[in-house]
XYZ file of C-alpha atoms in Angstrom:
501
model
C -25.155 16.069 12.872
C -24.489 12.806 11.049
C -25.148 11.591 7.817
C -27.753 8.981 8.568
C -28.186 7.844 4.955
C -24.360 6.689 4.924
C -23.705 3.078 3.796
C -22.706 0.658 6.768
C -20.992 -2.494 6.669
C -22.951 -5.690 6.835
C -21.011 -7.313 9.362
C -17.974 -6.686 11.348
C -16.291 -9.715 9.894
C -17.000 -7.838 6.337
C -15.235 -4.485 7.383
C -12.027 -6.607 8.995
C -11.938 -8.667 5.750
C -12.309 -5.514 3.535
C -9.827 -3.513 5.853
C -7.216 -6.404 5.973
C -7.665 -6.781 2.152
C -6.892 -3.186 2.022
C -4.050 -3.539 4.246
C -2.789 -6.617 2.723
C -1.734 -6.576 -0.800
C 1.276 -6.096 -3.547
C 2.902 -4.040 -0.787
C 3.134 -7.362 1.480
C 4.400 -9.865 -1.327
C 6.586 -7.324 -3.501
C 7.519 -4.500 -1.450
C 7.872 -5.571 1.968
C 10.537 -8.521 0.910
C 12.077 -6.027 -1.545
C 12.827 -3.649 1.623
C 13.970 -6.308 3.587
C 16.138 -7.451 0.781
C 17.714 -3.940 0.173
C 18.309 -3.011 4.071
C 19.517 -5.589 5.549
C 16.730 -8.785 6.059
C 16.442 -9.211 9.876
C 17.778 -5.680 10.488
C 14.788 -4.377 8.339
C 12.455 -6.806 10.577
C 13.298 -4.895 13.706
C 12.665 -1.572 12.524
C 9.553 -2.541 10.742
C 8.334 -3.855 14.040
C 9.390 -0.784 15.688
C 7.292 1.168 13.021
C 4.269 -1.046 13.530
C 4.063 -0.215 17.236
C 5.085 3.365 17.245
C 3.411 4.603 14.251
C 1.160 1.885 12.572
C -1.111 1.341 15.713
C -1.544 4.525 16.558
C -2.398 6.229 13.033
C -4.502 3.123 12.008
C -6.885 3.830 15.405
C -6.644 7.492 14.937
C -7.588 7.279 11.288
C -10.573 4.506 11.984
C -11.670 7.343 14.800
C -11.744 9.970 12.541
C -13.890 8.003 10.174
C -16.645 6.805 12.310
C -16.966 10.001 14.510
C -17.300 12.349 11.558
C -19.195 9.859 9.392
C -17.371 11.087 5.947
C -14.734 10.223 3.812
C -11.115 12.236 4.774
C -11.448 15.448 3.167
C -14.792 16.265 4.534
C -14.157 14.337 7.770
C -11.163 16.348 8.513
C -13.128 19.522 7.217
C -15.780 19.211 9.837
C -12.940 18.768 12.836
C -11.600 22.046 11.382
C -12.063 23.713 7.892
C -8.624 24.474 7.655
C -7.967 20.743 7.752
C -9.506 19.777 4.651
C -6.662 19.672 2.425
C -5.145 17.088 4.537
C -7.693 14.781 3.734
C -7.394 15.272 0.265
C -3.716 14.950 0.208
C -4.213 11.583 1.237
C -6.712 10.697 -1.629
C -4.530 12.165 -4.451
C -1.663 9.810 -2.626
C -4.266 6.898 -3.099
C -5.126 7.736 -6.633
C -1.505 8.180 -7.741
C -0.593 4.990 -6.367
C -3.739 2.860 -7.726
C -2.866 3.762 -11.367
C 0.343 2.288 -11.398
C -0.751 -0.435 -8.731
C -2.937 -1.807 -11.483
C -0.486 -2.201 -14.079
C 1.580 -4.139 -11.525
C -1.311 -6.248 -11.285
C -1.325 -6.377 -15.396
C 2.150 -7.881 -14.984
C 0.693 -10.732 -12.600
C -2.001 -11.291 -15.283
C 0.387 -11.575 -18.076
C 2.482 -14.127 -16.160
C -0.760 -15.537 -15.538
C -2.107 -15.998 -18.597
C 1.360 -17.405 -19.990
C 1.683 -19.717 -17.307
C -0.625 -22.364 -19.148
C 1.914 -22.288 -22.110
C 5.204 -21.759 -19.464
C 6.335 -19.009 -22.404
C 8.849 -17.278 -19.921
C 10.238 -20.618 -19.014
C 14.047 -20.631 -19.135
C 14.190 -16.926 -20.169
C 15.357 -14.754 -17.351
C 14.942 -11.446 -19.338
C 11.285 -12.296 -20.029
C 9.972 -9.708 -17.978
C 12.300 -7.205 -19.288
C 11.987 -7.967 -22.962
C 8.710 -9.084 -23.209
C 6.174 -7.681 -20.586
C 7.986 -4.373 -20.156
C 9.658 -4.069 -23.317
C 11.983 -1.886 -21.404
C 13.891 1.070 -22.773
C 17.342 2.188 -21.995
C 16.323 5.185 -19.489
C 13.040 7.215 -18.301
C 13.604 9.780 -21.096
C 13.238 7.153 -23.848
C 9.303 6.342 -23.697
C 9.328 3.221 -26.225
C 6.766 1.132 -27.483
C 3.273 0.375 -25.599
C 2.660 -3.615 -24.682
C -1.058 -4.281 -26.759
C -1.599 -7.290 -24.359
C -0.430 -5.435 -21.372
C -2.804 -2.424 -22.173
C -5.731 -5.158 -22.742
C -5.225 -6.766 -19.325
C -5.014 -3.370 -17.570
C -8.174 -2.112 -18.866
C -9.794 -5.461 -17.772
C -8.525 -5.197 -14.466
C -10.051 -1.516 -14.477
C -13.305 -2.986 -15.552
C -13.233 -5.702 -12.956
C -12.524 -2.860 -10.037
C -15.889 -1.102 -11.548
C -17.884 -4.046 -11.620
C -16.979 -4.943 -8.376
C -17.214 -1.745 -6.695
C -20.633 -0.584 -8.305
C -22.840 -2.033 -5.684
C -21.171 -0.245 -2.880
C -19.384 -1.335 -0.014
C -21.373 -4.310 0.993
C -20.328 -6.027 -1.895
C -16.698 -5.069 -1.045
C -16.838 -7.034 2.050
C -17.965 -10.233 0.669
C -15.455 -10.228 -2.228
C -12.841 -9.852 0.492
C -13.576 -12.461 2.418
C -12.810 -14.786 -0.732
C -9.680 -12.770 -2.083
C -8.123 -12.439 1.732
C -8.802 -16.201 2.571
C -7.509 -17.704 -1.270
C -4.091 -16.353 -1.383
C -3.100 -17.273 2.242
C -3.885 -20.940 1.204
C -1.646 -20.412 -1.750
C 1.070 -18.773 0.061
C 0.935 -21.829 2.665
C 1.485 -24.161 0.034
C 4.281 -21.976 -1.595
C 6.003 -21.779 1.863
C 5.721 -25.547 2.174
C 7.393 -26.583 -0.789
C 9.856 -23.760 -0.867
C 11.109 -25.267 2.494
C 11.562 -28.491 0.834
C 14.170 -26.686 -1.591
C 17.970 -26.956 -1.275
C 19.467 -24.099 0.514
C 15.784 -22.683 1.761
C 17.398 -22.399 5.232
C 20.080 -20.164 4.453
C 17.338 -17.944 2.491
C 15.472 -17.812 5.955
C 18.581 -17.167 8.152
C 19.378 -14.287 6.109
C 15.963 -12.892 6.566
C 15.538 -13.288 10.263
C 19.121 -12.464 11.107
C 19.714 -8.607 12.198
C 22.988 -6.864 11.415
C 22.611 -4.405 14.084
C 25.304 -2.151 13.314
C 22.437 -0.949 10.257
C 20.246 0.423 12.706
C 21.875 3.737 13.021
C 21.133 3.913 9.222
C 18.399 6.543 8.804
C 17.425 5.143 5.391
C 16.643 2.003 6.964
C 13.973 3.713 9.367
C 12.479 5.928 6.251
C 12.269 2.316 4.380
C 10.673 0.527 7.923
C 8.057 3.392 8.416
C 7.351 3.712 4.646
C 6.444 0.601 4.076
C 4.298 0.515 7.310
C 2.092 3.450 5.804
C 1.964 1.588 2.617
C 1.410 -1.914 4.154
C -1.257 -0.626 6.599
C -2.936 2.015 4.114
C -2.773 4.697 6.496
C -2.200 8.037 5.621
C -3.876 7.549 2.466
C -7.431 8.172 3.851
C -8.458 4.825 3.128
C -8.844 4.021 6.734
C -11.014 7.342 7.215
C -13.034 6.232 4.488
C -13.497 2.589 5.992
C -14.463 4.070 9.648
C -16.767 5.923 8.234
C -18.979 3.223 7.367
C -18.918 1.595 10.732
C -21.636 1.581 13.437
C -21.354 3.585 16.392
C -21.008 0.496 18.756
C -17.791 -0.714 16.849
C -14.802 -2.002 18.910
C -12.507 0.250 17.033
C -9.095 -0.638 18.936
C -9.873 -4.485 18.974
C -10.612 -4.244 15.262
C -7.571 -2.289 14.565
C -5.105 -4.724 16.494
C -6.537 -7.428 14.282
C -6.206 -5.479 11.257
C -2.786 -4.409 12.185
C -1.362 -7.749 13.571
C -3.016 -9.784 10.465
C -1.203 -7.467 8.122
C 2.231 -7.532 9.990
C 1.762 -11.317 10.272
C 1.338 -11.886 6.449
C 4.067 -9.415 5.665
C 6.542 -11.544 7.966
C 5.049 -14.895 6.382
C 5.539 -13.630 2.798
C 8.994 -12.793 3.565
C 9.976 -16.694 4.361
C 8.350 -17.595 0.990
C 10.494 -15.276 -0.929
C 13.347 -16.066 1.121
C 13.471 -19.610 0.788
C 13.561 -18.981 -2.919
C 16.335 -16.543 -2.561
C 18.411 -19.352 -0.809
C 17.351 -21.781 -3.217
C 18.462 -19.380 -6.099
C 21.794 -18.653 -4.087
C 22.260 -22.367 -3.878
C 22.084 -23.215 -7.716
C 23.959 -19.999 -8.900
C 26.510 -20.152 -6.258
C 26.049 -16.589 -5.354
C 25.630 -15.151 -1.817
C 22.329 -13.914 -0.885
C 23.491 -10.252 0.028
C 25.456 -9.968 -3.255
C 22.690 -11.193 -5.625
C 20.770 -8.067 -7.908
C 17.448 -8.900 -7.364
C 15.555 -5.909 -5.950
C 12.213 -4.312 -5.845
C 9.517 -5.754 -8.180
C 12.557 -8.074 -9.537
C 11.992 -10.422 -6.688
C 8.492 -11.227 -7.837
C 8.711 -11.096 -11.778
C 12.253 -12.361 -12.184
C 13.221 -14.434 -9.058
C 9.877 -16.340 -8.789
C 9.610 -17.322 -12.206
C 13.493 -18.825 -12.671
C 12.443 -20.604 -8.889
C 9.049 -22.178 -10.346
C 11.076 -23.167 -13.536
C 13.120 -25.162 -11.281
C 10.598 -26.842 -9.579
C 10.949 -30.707 -9.538
C 8.081 -32.642 -10.948
C 7.997 -31.872 -14.281
C 5.866 -29.310 -16.583
C 2.551 -30.245 -14.796
C 4.177 -29.192 -11.429
C 5.531 -25.963 -13.140
C 2.099 -25.062 -14.620
C 0.337 -25.429 -11.509
C 2.924 -23.379 -9.064
C 2.806 -20.592 -11.562
C -0.888 -20.536 -11.624
C -0.992 -20.225 -8.014
C 1.773 -17.596 -7.283
C 0.502 -15.552 -9.894
C -3.377 -15.768 -8.875
C -2.212 -15.066 -5.232
C -0.688 -11.713 -6.305
C -3.937 -11.010 -8.372
C -6.192 -11.963 -5.624
C -3.989 -10.147 -2.725
C -3.593 -7.000 -5.153
C -7.386 -6.680 -6.099
C -8.734 -5.610 -2.611
C -6.049 -2.940 -2.330
C -7.108 -1.455 -5.571
C -10.839 -1.666 -4.492
C -9.988 0.526 -1.462
C -8.117 3.217 -3.501
C -10.620 3.764 -5.657
C -13.463 3.690 -3.148
C -11.614 6.534 -1.244
C -11.306 8.766 -4.385
C -15.041 7.983 -5.285
C -16.549 8.909 -1.822
C -14.287 11.699 -1.337
C -15.667 13.421 -4.286
C -19.535 12.580 -3.928
C -19.241 13.671 -0.297
C -17.837 16.992 -0.997
C -19.558 17.491 -4.167
C -22.748 15.814 -3.858
C -22.222 13.856 -6.726
C -23.841 10.416 -8.378
C -21.691 7.745 -6.648
C -22.235 5.556 -10.075
C -21.018 8.276 -12.574
C -18.421 9.303 -9.792
C -17.228 5.285 -10.083
C -17.064 5.411 -13.983
C -15.280 8.628 -14.070
C -12.708 7.891 -11.633
C -12.013 4.327 -13.245
C -11.674 5.807 -16.671
C -9.151 8.708 -15.591
C -7.284 6.267 -13.518
C -7.226 3.587 -16.812
C -5.868 6.332 -19.066
C -3.229 7.213 -16.796
C -2.272 3.635 -16.088
C -1.714 3.134 -19.858
C 1.623 5.569 -19.479
C 3.099 2.843 -17.056
C 2.419 0.336 -19.631
C 5.226 1.988 -21.931
C 8.883 0.754 -22.118
C 9.885 3.282 -19.786
C 6.915 2.684 -17.160
C 8.814 0.774 -14.622
C 11.303 3.692 -14.362
C 8.665 6.107 -13.712
C 6.782 3.906 -11.630
C 9.833 3.491 -9.361
C 10.642 7.086 -9.240
C 7.155 7.954 -8.480
C 6.492 5.099 -6.156
C 9.951 6.183 -3.842
C 8.626 9.953 -3.533
C 5.152 9.254 -2.860
C 5.489 6.645 -0.170
C 8.333 7.488 1.392
C 8.214 11.428 1.319
C 4.473 12.273 0.655
C 2.885 10.171 2.977
C 5.463 11.535 5.648
C 4.289 15.295 4.802
C 0.557 13.718 5.318
C 1.598 12.208 8.745
C 2.970 15.211 9.737
C -0.086 17.498 8.751
C -2.459 15.090 10.234
C -0.662 14.717 13.740
C -0.161 18.317 14.185
C -3.875 19.029 13.227
C -5.077 16.528 15.748
C -2.602 16.970 18.299
C -2.130 20.414 18.461
C -5.265 21.992 17.323
C -8.557 19.813 17.479
C -6.749 17.640 20.216
C -6.282 14.097 21.037
C -8.655 13.861 24.102
C -11.997 14.008 21.940
C -10.791 11.348 19.442
C -9.288 8.824 22.524
C -12.929 9.529 23.980
C -14.696 8.372 21.109
C -11.993 5.799 20.292
C -12.344 4.152 23.839
C -16.095 4.141 23.655
C -16.809 0.405 22.871
C -13.381 -0.513 22.874
C -11.740 -3.485 24.662
C -8.862 -2.763 25.416
C -8.705 1.175 26.250
C -6.065 3.101 25.344
C -4.270 5.771 27.709
C -2.740 9.043 27.453
C 0.277 7.335 25.764
C -1.701 7.332 22.804
C -1.885 11.069 22.901
C 2.064 11.472 23.347
C 2.484 9.155 20.204
C 0.075 11.265 18.133
C 1.383 14.705 19.471
C 4.974 14.356 20.050
C 6.582 10.872 18.912
C 5.217 10.544 15.191
C 5.518 13.823 14.234
C 8.863 14.189 15.539
C 9.973 11.004 13.895
C 8.620 12.146 10.567
C 10.398 15.389 10.412
C 13.455 13.578 11.046
C 13.177 10.909 8.677
C 11.542 13.451 5.815
C 14.819 15.958 6.238
C 17.142 13.112 6.011
C 15.167 11.498 2.977
C 15.647 14.938 0.965
C 19.156 15.387 1.978
C 19.992 11.806 1.080
C 18.244 12.061 -1.993
C 19.746 15.342 -2.906
C 23.193 13.924 -1.971
C 22.718 10.525 -3.877
C 20.067 10.480 -6.945
C 17.693 7.455 -6.296
C 18.923 4.309 -8.521
C 21.223 6.640 -9.997
C 18.452 8.206 -11.912
C 19.610 11.851 -13.564
C 18.204 14.437 -11.277
C 15.848 15.853 -13.980
C 13.697 12.646 -14.224
C 13.837 12.436 -10.305
C 12.580 16.215 -10.132
C 9.874 15.690 -12.870
C 8.319 12.300 -11.521
C 9.399 12.807 -7.741
C 9.469 16.343 -6.442
C 7.070 17.641 -9.004
C 4.516 14.989 -8.283
C 4.799 15.810 -4.480
C 4.351 19.726 -5.240
C 1.518 19.330 -7.801
C -0.086 16.688 -4.962
C 0.160 19.744 -2.326
C -1.415 22.145 -5.003
C -4.218 19.834 -6.208
C -5.110 19.408 -2.183
C -5.081 23.041 -1.391
C -7.036 23.486 -4.597
C -9.493 21.013 -3.775
C -10.421 22.412 -0.358
C -11.035 25.998 -1.905
C -13.250 24.451 -4.609
C -17.076 25.405 -3.803
C -18.596 21.977 -2.336
C -21.477 20.741 -0.828
C -21.507 22.331 2.679
C -21.126 20.189 5.932
C -21.416 21.479 9.429
C -18.618 21.997 11.671
C -18.300 19.318 14.334
C -18.652 20.184 17.952
C -15.417 18.806 19.888
C -17.500 16.614 21.936
C -19.549 15.153 19.487
C -19.828 11.208 19.097
């Protein structure tokens, strides 16, 4: 039994652009280079490529197939597979909602820099991001003040998300064609200019040269797989929702390879942009790249303003490149925000039969209120803690549960058969092996190592009390909420037959 009234994409290109737009976001330009920088440059690239092939592509195709086969958002789709699986879908939805609440604040930071690019207010001030945008306190326990401009910008961004999503996924597909192509052109322009800077090649060499000894570090592999999950929007219920809007004759495998390949290519490409700049900063400061203190969000909001401020050509050129860079961040990020909000909205409407328009308003209002917490002086601390535990641990738990549910209880054969219906190329039994054996085994190994390493060494030196509240408690509450939503009474969905297509 299918949902015959479900929306569908206008065209294959609309779906592909929307899916790439979801996959390609701040995770590519902010998180990917940051992970590469913290994990040995070229060494991380090797681990990331392995993670894409062994987990990224298999899980992306799995989730698209689940969505199209069962024609429902993740919780309902998993529930139709087996009523005991619904909580797994809800766990991904909850992860999406948590992530989008702080993701919008990161877009707010980019908006602040974009607004002030006209006056270059941050020019020559290396502490502008910390003191003016974040108004950062000394620790997570000291909440501090709220930046009024940042609060306003975040509110405006939530209104933009609501406005763009109010007409449904057809609008998302159209907007994505603009917001995917535009940042690629801007990224190319920045790379061309970056290659002309002194020291650029030193940065590239650091980026692409592996240190093979570091491949034995389990934290490197945890970072690589976690980055694949975030970057490709898998295990967050997003791709199941997007797959549910596909027609029966869609080439799932071909589309997945385009989406995964496009996402990986843009990640690698953005790394060249960032590391040419790091090479330049290393040259002008005399500090070796490996000894530089930039990490995480600082790569975007500290490194780049410094580099842009030093561009030759005068104030006009500085303003132009600044506007281009921060506009690129906004256009890259907004599609990812769309997909996460859509995931939450459609999951609620599928389960409870709610009005899509009212549900969208409710999700945006709830997300907006929570986002305000991250605009406080302690916001970056809590963002970092939550991001670390959600993306590097909770998503691993979802991956383990999803692979066991499909691989060992429902069966991979019906999903693979559905996946291969109109696919070119087709997947063989190796795909079953990856879902049944390899992915859960590697996820369990990395998950255990993550727990041990984070107990032995507190993340970023934070006090354990903050890591427990913002990390482990957040994971526990997400698990409890997923189970609770499964138990909540909603609109009944028929159980699916294994042979259903």
